[in-house]
PDB file of C-alpha atoms in Angstrom:
ATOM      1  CA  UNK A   1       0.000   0.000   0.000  1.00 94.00           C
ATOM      2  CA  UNK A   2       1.290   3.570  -0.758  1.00 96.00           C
ATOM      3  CA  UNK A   3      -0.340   6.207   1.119  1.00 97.00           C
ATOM      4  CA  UNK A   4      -0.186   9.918   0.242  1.00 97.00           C
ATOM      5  CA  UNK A   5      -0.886  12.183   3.316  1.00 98.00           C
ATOM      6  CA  UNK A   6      -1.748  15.820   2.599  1.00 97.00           C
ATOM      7  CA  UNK A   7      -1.956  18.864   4.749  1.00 94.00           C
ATOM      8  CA  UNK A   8      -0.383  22.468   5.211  1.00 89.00           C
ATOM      9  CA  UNK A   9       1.255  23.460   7.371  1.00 86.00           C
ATOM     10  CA  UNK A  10       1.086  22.660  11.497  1.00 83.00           C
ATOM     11  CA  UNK A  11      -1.490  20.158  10.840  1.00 86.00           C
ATOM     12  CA  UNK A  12       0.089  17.138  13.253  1.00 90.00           C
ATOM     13  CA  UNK A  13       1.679  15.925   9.381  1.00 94.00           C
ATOM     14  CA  UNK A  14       4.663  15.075  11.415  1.00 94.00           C
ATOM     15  CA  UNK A  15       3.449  13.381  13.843  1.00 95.00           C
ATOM     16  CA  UNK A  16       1.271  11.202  11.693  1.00 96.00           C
ATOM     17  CA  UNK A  17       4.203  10.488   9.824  1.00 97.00           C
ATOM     18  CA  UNK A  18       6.378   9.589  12.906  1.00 97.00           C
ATOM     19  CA  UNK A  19       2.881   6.997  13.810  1.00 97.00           C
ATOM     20  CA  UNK A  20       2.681   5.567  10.963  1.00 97.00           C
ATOM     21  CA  UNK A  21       6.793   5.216  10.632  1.00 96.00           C
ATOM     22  CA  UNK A  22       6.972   3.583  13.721  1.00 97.00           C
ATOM     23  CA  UNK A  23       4.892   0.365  12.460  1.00 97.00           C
ATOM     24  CA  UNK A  24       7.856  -2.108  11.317  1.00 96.00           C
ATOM     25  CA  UNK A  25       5.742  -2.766   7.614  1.00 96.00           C
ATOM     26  CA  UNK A  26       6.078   1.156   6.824  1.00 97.00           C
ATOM     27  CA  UNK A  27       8.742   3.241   5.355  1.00 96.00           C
ATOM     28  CA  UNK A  28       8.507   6.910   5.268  1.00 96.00           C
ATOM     29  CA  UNK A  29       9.028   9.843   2.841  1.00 97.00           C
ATOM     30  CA  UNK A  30       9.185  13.343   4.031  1.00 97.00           C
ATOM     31  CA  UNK A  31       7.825  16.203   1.806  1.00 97.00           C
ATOM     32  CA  UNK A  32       9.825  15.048  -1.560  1.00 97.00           C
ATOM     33  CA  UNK A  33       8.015  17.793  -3.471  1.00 98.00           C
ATOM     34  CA  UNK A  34       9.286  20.605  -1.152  1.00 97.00           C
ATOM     35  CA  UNK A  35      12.832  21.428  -3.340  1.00 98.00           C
ATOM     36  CA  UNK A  36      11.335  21.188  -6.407  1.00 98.00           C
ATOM     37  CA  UNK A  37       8.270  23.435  -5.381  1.00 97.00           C
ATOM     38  CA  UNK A  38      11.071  26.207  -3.428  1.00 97.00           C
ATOM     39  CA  UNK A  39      12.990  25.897  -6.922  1.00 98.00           C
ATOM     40  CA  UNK A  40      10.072  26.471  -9.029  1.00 97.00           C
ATOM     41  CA  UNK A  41       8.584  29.290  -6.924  1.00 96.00           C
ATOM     42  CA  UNK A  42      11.547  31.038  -5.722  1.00 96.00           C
ATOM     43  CA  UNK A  43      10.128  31.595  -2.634  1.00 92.00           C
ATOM     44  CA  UNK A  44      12.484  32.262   0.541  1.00 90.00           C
ATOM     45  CA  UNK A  45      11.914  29.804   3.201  1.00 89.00           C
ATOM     46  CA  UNK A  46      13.801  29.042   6.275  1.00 89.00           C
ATOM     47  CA  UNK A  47      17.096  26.728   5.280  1.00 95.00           C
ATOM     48  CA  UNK A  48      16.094  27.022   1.487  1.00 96.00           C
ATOM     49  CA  UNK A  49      19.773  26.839   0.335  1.00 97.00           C
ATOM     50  CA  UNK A  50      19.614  23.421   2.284  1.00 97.00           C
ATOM     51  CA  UNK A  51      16.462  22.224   1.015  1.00 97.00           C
ATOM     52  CA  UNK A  52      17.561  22.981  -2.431  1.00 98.00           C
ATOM     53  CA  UNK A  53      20.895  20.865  -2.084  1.00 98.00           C
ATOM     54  CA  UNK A  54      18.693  17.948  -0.086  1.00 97.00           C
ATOM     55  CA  UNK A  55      16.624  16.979  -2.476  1.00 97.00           C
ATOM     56  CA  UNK A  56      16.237  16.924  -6.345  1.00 97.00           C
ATOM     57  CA  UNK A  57      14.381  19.592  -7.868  1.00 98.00           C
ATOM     58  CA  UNK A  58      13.223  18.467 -10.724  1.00 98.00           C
ATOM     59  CA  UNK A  59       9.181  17.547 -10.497  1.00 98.00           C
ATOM     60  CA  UNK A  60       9.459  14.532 -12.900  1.00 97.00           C
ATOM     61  CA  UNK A  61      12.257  12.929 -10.919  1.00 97.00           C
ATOM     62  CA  UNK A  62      10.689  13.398  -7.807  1.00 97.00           C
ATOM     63  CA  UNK A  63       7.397  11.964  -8.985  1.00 97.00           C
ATOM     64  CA  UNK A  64       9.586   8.849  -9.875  1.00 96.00           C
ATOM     65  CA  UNK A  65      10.475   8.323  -6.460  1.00 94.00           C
ATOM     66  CA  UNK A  66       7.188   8.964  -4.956  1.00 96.00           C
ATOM     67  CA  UNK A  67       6.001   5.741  -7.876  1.00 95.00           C
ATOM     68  CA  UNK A  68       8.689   3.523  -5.666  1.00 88.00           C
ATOM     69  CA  UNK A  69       7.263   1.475  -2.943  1.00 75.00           C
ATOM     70  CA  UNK A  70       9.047   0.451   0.231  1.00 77.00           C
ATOM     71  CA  UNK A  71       8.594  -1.949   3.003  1.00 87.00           C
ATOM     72  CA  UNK A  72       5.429  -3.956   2.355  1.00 93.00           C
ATOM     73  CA  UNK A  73       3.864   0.021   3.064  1.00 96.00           C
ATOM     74  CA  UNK A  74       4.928   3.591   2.081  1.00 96.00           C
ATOM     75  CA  UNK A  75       3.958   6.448   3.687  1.00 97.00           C
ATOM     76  CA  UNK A  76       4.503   9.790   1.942  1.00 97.00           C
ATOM     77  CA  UNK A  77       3.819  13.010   3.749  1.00 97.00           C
ATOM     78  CA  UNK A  78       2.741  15.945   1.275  1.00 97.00           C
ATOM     79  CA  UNK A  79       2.420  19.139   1.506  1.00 95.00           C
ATOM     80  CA  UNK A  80      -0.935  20.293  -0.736  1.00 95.00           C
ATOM     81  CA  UNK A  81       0.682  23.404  -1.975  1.00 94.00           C
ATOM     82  CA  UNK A  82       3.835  21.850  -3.046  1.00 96.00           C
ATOM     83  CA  UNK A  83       1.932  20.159  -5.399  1.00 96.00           C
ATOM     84  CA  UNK A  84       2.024  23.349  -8.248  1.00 95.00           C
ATOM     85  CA  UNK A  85      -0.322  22.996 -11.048  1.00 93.00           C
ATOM     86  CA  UNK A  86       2.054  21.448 -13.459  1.00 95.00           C
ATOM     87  CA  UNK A  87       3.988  19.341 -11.763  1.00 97.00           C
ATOM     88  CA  UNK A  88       2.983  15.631 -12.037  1.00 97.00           C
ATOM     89  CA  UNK A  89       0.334  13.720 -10.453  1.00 96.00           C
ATOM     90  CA  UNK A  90       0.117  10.649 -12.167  1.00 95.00           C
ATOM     91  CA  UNK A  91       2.106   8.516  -9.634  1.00 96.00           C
ATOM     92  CA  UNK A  92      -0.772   9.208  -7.230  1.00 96.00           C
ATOM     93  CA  UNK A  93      -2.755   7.171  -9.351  1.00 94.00           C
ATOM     94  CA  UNK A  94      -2.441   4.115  -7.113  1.00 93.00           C
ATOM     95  CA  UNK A  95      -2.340   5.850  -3.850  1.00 96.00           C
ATOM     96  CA  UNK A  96      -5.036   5.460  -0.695  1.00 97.00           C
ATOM     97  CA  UNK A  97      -4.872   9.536  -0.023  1.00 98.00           C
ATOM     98  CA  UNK A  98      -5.129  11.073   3.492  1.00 98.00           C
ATOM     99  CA  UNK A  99      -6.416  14.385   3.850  1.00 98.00           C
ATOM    100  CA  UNK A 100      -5.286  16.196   7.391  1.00 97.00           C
ATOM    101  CA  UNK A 101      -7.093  19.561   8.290  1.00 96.00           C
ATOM    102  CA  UNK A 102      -6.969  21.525  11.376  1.00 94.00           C
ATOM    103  CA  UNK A 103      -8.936  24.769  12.117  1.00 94.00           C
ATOM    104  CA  UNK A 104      -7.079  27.432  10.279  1.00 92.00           C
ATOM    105  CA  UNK A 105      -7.229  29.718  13.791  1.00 92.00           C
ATOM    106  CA  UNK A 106      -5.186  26.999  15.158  1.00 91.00           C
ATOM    107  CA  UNK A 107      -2.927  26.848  11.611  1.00 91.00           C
ATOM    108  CA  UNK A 108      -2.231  30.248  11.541  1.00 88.00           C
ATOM    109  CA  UNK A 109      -1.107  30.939  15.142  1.00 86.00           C
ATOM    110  CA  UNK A 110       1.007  27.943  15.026  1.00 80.00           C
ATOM    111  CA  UNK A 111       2.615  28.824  11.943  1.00 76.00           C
ATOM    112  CA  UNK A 112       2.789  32.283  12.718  1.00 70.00           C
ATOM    113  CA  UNK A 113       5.215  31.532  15.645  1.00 69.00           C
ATOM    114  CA  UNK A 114       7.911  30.039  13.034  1.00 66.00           C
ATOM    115  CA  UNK A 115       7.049  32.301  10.011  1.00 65.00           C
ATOM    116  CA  UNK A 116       6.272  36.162  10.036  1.00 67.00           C
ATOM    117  CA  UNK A 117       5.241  36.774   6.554  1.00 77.00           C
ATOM    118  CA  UNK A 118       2.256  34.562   6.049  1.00 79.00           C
ATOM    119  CA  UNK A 119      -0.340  34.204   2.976  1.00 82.00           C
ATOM    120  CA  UNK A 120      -3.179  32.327   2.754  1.00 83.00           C
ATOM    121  CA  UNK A 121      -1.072  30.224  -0.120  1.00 83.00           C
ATOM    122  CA  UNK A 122       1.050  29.332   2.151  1.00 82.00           C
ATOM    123  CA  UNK A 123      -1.449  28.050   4.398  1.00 87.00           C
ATOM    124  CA  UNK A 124      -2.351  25.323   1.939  1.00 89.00           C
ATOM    125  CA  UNK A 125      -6.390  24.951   2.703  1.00 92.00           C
ATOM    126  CA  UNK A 126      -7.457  25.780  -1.241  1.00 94.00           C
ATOM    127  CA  UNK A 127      -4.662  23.832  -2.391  1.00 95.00           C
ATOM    128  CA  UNK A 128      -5.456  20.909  -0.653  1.00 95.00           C
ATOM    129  CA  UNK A 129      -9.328  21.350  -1.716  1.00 96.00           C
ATOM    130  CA  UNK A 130      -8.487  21.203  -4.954  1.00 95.00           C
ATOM    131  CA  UNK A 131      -6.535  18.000  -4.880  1.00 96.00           C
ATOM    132  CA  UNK A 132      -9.185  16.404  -2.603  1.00 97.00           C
ATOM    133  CA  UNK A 133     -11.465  17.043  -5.560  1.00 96.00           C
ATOM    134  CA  UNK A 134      -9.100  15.499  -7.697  1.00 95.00           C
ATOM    135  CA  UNK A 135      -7.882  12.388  -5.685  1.00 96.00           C
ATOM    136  CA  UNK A 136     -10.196  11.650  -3.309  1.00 97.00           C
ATOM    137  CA  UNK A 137      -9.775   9.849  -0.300  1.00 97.00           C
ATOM    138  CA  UNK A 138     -10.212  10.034   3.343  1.00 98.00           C
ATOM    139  CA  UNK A 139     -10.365  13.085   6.118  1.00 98.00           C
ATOM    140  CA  UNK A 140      -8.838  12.741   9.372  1.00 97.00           C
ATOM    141  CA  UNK A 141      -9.575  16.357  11.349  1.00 95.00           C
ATOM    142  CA  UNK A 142      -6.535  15.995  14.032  1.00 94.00           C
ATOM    143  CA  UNK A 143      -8.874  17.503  16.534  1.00 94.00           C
ATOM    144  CA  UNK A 144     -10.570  14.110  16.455  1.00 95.00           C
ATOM    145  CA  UNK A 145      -7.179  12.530  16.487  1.00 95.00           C
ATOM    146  CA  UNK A 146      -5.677  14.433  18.988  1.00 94.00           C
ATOM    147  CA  UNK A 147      -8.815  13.961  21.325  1.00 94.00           C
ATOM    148  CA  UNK A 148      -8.655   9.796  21.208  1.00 95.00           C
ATOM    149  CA  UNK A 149      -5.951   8.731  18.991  1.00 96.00           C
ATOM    150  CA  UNK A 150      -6.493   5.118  19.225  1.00 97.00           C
ATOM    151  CA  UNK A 151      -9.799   5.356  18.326  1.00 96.00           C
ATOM    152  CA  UNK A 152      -9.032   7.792  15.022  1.00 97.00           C
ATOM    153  CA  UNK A 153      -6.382   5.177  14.219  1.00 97.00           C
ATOM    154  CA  UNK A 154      -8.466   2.615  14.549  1.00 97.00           C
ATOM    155  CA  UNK A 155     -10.858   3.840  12.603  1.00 97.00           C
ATOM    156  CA  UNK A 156      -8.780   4.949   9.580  1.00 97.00           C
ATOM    157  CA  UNK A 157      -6.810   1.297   9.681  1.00 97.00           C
ATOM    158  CA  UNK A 158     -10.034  -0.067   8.973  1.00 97.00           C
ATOM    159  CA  UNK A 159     -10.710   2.142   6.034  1.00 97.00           C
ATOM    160  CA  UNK A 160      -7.658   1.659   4.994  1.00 96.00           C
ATOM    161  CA  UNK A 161      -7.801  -2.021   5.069  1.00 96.00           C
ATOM    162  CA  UNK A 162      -4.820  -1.988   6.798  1.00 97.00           C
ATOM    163  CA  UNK A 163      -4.404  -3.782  10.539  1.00 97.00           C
ATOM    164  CA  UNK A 164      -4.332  -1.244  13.277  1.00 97.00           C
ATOM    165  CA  UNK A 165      -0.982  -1.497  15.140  1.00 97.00           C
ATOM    166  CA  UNK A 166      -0.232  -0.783  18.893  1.00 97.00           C
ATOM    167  CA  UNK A 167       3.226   1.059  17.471  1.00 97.00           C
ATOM    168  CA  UNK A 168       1.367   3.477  16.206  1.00 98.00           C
ATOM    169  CA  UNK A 169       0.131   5.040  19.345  1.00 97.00           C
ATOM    170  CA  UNK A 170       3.841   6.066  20.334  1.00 96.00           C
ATOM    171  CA  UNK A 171       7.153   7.180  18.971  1.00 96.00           C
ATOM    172  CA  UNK A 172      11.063   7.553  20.056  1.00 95.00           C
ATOM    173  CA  UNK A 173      11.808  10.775  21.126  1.00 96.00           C
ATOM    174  CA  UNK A 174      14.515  13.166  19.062  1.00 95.00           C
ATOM    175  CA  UNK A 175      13.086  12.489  15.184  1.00 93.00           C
ATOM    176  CA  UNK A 176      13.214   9.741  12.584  1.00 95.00           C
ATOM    177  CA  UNK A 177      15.464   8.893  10.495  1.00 95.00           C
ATOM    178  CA  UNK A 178      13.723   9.921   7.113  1.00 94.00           C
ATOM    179  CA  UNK A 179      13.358  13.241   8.393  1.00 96.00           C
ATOM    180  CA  UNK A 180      13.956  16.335   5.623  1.00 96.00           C
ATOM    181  CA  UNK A 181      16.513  18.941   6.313  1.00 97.00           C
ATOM    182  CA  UNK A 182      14.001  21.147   7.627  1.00 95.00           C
ATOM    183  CA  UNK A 183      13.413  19.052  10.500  1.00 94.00           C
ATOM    184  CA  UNK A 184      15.769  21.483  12.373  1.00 91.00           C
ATOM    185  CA  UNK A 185      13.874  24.354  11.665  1.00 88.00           C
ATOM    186  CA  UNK A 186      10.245  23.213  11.908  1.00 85.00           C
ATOM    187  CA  UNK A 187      10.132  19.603  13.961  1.00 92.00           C
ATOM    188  CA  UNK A 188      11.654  20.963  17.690  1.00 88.00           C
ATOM    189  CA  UNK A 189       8.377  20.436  19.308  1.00 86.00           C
ATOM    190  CA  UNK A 190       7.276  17.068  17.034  1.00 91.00           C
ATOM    191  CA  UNK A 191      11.070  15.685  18.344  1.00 94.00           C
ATOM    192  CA  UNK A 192      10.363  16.218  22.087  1.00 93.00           C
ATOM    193  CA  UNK A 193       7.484  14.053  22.035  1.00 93.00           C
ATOM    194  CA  UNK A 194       6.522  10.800  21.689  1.00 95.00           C
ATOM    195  CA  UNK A 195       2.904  10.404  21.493  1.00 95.00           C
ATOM    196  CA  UNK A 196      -0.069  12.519  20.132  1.00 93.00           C
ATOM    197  CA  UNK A 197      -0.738  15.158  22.398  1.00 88.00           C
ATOM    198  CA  UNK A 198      -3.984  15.576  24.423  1.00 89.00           C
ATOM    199  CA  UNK A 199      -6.900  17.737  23.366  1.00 90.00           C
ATOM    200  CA  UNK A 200      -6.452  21.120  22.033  1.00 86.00           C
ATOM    201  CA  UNK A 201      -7.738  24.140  24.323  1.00 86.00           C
ATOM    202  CA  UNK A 202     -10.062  27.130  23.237  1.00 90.00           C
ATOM    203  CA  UNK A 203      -9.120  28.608  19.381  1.00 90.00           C
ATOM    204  CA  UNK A 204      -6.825  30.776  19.850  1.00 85.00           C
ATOM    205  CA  UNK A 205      -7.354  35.109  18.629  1.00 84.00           C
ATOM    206  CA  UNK A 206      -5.300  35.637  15.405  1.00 83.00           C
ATOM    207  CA  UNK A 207      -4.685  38.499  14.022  1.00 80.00           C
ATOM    208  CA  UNK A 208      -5.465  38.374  10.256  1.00 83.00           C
ATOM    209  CA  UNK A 209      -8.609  37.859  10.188  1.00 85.00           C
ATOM    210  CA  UNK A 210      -8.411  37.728   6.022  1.00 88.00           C
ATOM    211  CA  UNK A 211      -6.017  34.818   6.085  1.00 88.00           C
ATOM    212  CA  UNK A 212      -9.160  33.349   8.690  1.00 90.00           C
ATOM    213  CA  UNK A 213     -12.149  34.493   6.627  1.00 93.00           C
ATOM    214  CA  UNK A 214     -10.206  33.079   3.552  1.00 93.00           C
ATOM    215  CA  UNK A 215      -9.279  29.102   4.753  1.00 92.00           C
ATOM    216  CA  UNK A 216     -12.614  28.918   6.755  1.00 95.00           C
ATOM    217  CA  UNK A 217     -14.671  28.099   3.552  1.00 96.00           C
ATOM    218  CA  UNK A 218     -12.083  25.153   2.286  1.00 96.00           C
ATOM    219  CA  UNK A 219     -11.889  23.592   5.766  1.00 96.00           C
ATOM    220  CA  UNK A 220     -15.599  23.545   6.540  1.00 97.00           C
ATOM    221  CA  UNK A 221     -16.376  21.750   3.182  1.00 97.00           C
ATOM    222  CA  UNK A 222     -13.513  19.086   4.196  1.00 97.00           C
ATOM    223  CA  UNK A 223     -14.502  19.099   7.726  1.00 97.00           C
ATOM    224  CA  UNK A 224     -18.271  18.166   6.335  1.00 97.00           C
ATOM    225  CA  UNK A 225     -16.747  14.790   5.051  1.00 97.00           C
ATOM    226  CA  UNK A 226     -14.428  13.751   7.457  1.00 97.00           C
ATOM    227  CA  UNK A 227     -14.014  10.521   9.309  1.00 96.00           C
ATOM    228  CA  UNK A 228     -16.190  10.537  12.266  1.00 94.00           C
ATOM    229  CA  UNK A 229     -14.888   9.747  15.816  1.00 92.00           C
ATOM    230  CA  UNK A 230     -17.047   7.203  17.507  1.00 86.00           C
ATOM    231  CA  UNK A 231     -20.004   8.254  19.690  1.00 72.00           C
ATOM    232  CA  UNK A 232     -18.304   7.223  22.725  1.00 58.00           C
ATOM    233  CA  UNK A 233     -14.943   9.230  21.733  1.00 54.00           C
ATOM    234  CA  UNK A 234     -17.309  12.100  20.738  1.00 49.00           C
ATOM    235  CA  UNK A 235     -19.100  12.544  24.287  1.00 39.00           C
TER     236      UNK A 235
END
């Protein structure tokens, strides 16, 4: 099975990557797109020169890599805007595809603490509409997993076809070792722990209330097809 996990930003992608690297039938890839789409944009992002030299930059190559398997299981971690309109998508074909959304409050005051300059492109949310559209596939609001993570996991093992497995629930501290370049920029908090954390607290106050007003829409229309959390894990 190859899955293909898409979010933006500070959307517990890490840590779902870390869960489901942690199961011994799994190998990981980390954001394969993200040279290629810094090299195409020319956008400035924290450690580009690194990113640039990490990685390979050209789309078609990298879309050859993400056709590869692994273990018995791959587990690819995208970011939705990455995906530009013209780079490729056809090795997606025979992917299961994850969709992870967060409330953009919570996105944007997260990212805002690692990124000043922020536009709702960055953000991701119409990007990753527009693939859902495309691709399909399942929605996992990490509110839900956050609150009962065994029983989200569960739950999305059985879509998935896939046997739910205890390793999931827990990781080793300090990173993996698929981890992209950037790990040292964004991952501090993601490498300090070793389990989902518990339930999120009240949405926080943000300040642009355009970049809000703008990724409210696209989440709400994901949000309205996500995976539901049992009643139990609900009340």
């Amino acid at each position: 099975m190859k899955i293909a996990s898409w979010s933006g930003p500070r959307n517990l992608s890490t840590a779902m990557m870390y869960s489901f690297g942690n199961r011994p039938d799994f190998s990981i890839l980390d954001e394969p797109f993200y040279a290629a789409f810094l090299a195409e944009t020319g956008l400035e992002h924290p450690m580009r020169d690194a990113i640039l030299a990490s990685q390979p930059t050209a789309p078609r190559i990298v879309a050859t890599l993400c056709a590869k398997g692994g273990k018995p299981h791959t587990y690819q971690k995208h970011m939705a805007h990455h995906m530009l309109a013209d780079f490729p998508l056809d090795w997606a074909a025979d992917a299961v595809h994850i969709h992870l959304i967060r409330h953009p409050a919570r996105v944007i005051a997260s990212y805002g603490e690692k990124r000043h300059e922020i536009t709702e492109f960055d953000l991701g949310f119409a990007a990753q509409a527009t693939l859902y559209d495309r691709l399909g596939g399942l929605i996992l609001d990490t509110s839900d997993l956050r609150d009962n993570p065994r029983d989200m996991l569960e739950k999305l093992c059985s879509e998935l076809g896939l046997p739910f497995s205890e390793a999931m629930l827990s990781w080793p501290a300090g990173g993996h070792p698929a981890d992209g370049i950037w790990a040292a920029h964004w991952y501090n908090a993601v490498h300090r722990s070793t389990t989902f954390n518990g339930p999120e607290g009240p949405l926080p106050v943000v300040g642009r209330d355009d970049l809000l007003q703008s990724a409210l829409p696209f989440y709400n229309a994901l949000k309205a097809r996500k995976l539901q959390p049992s009643a139990q894990s609900a009340s």
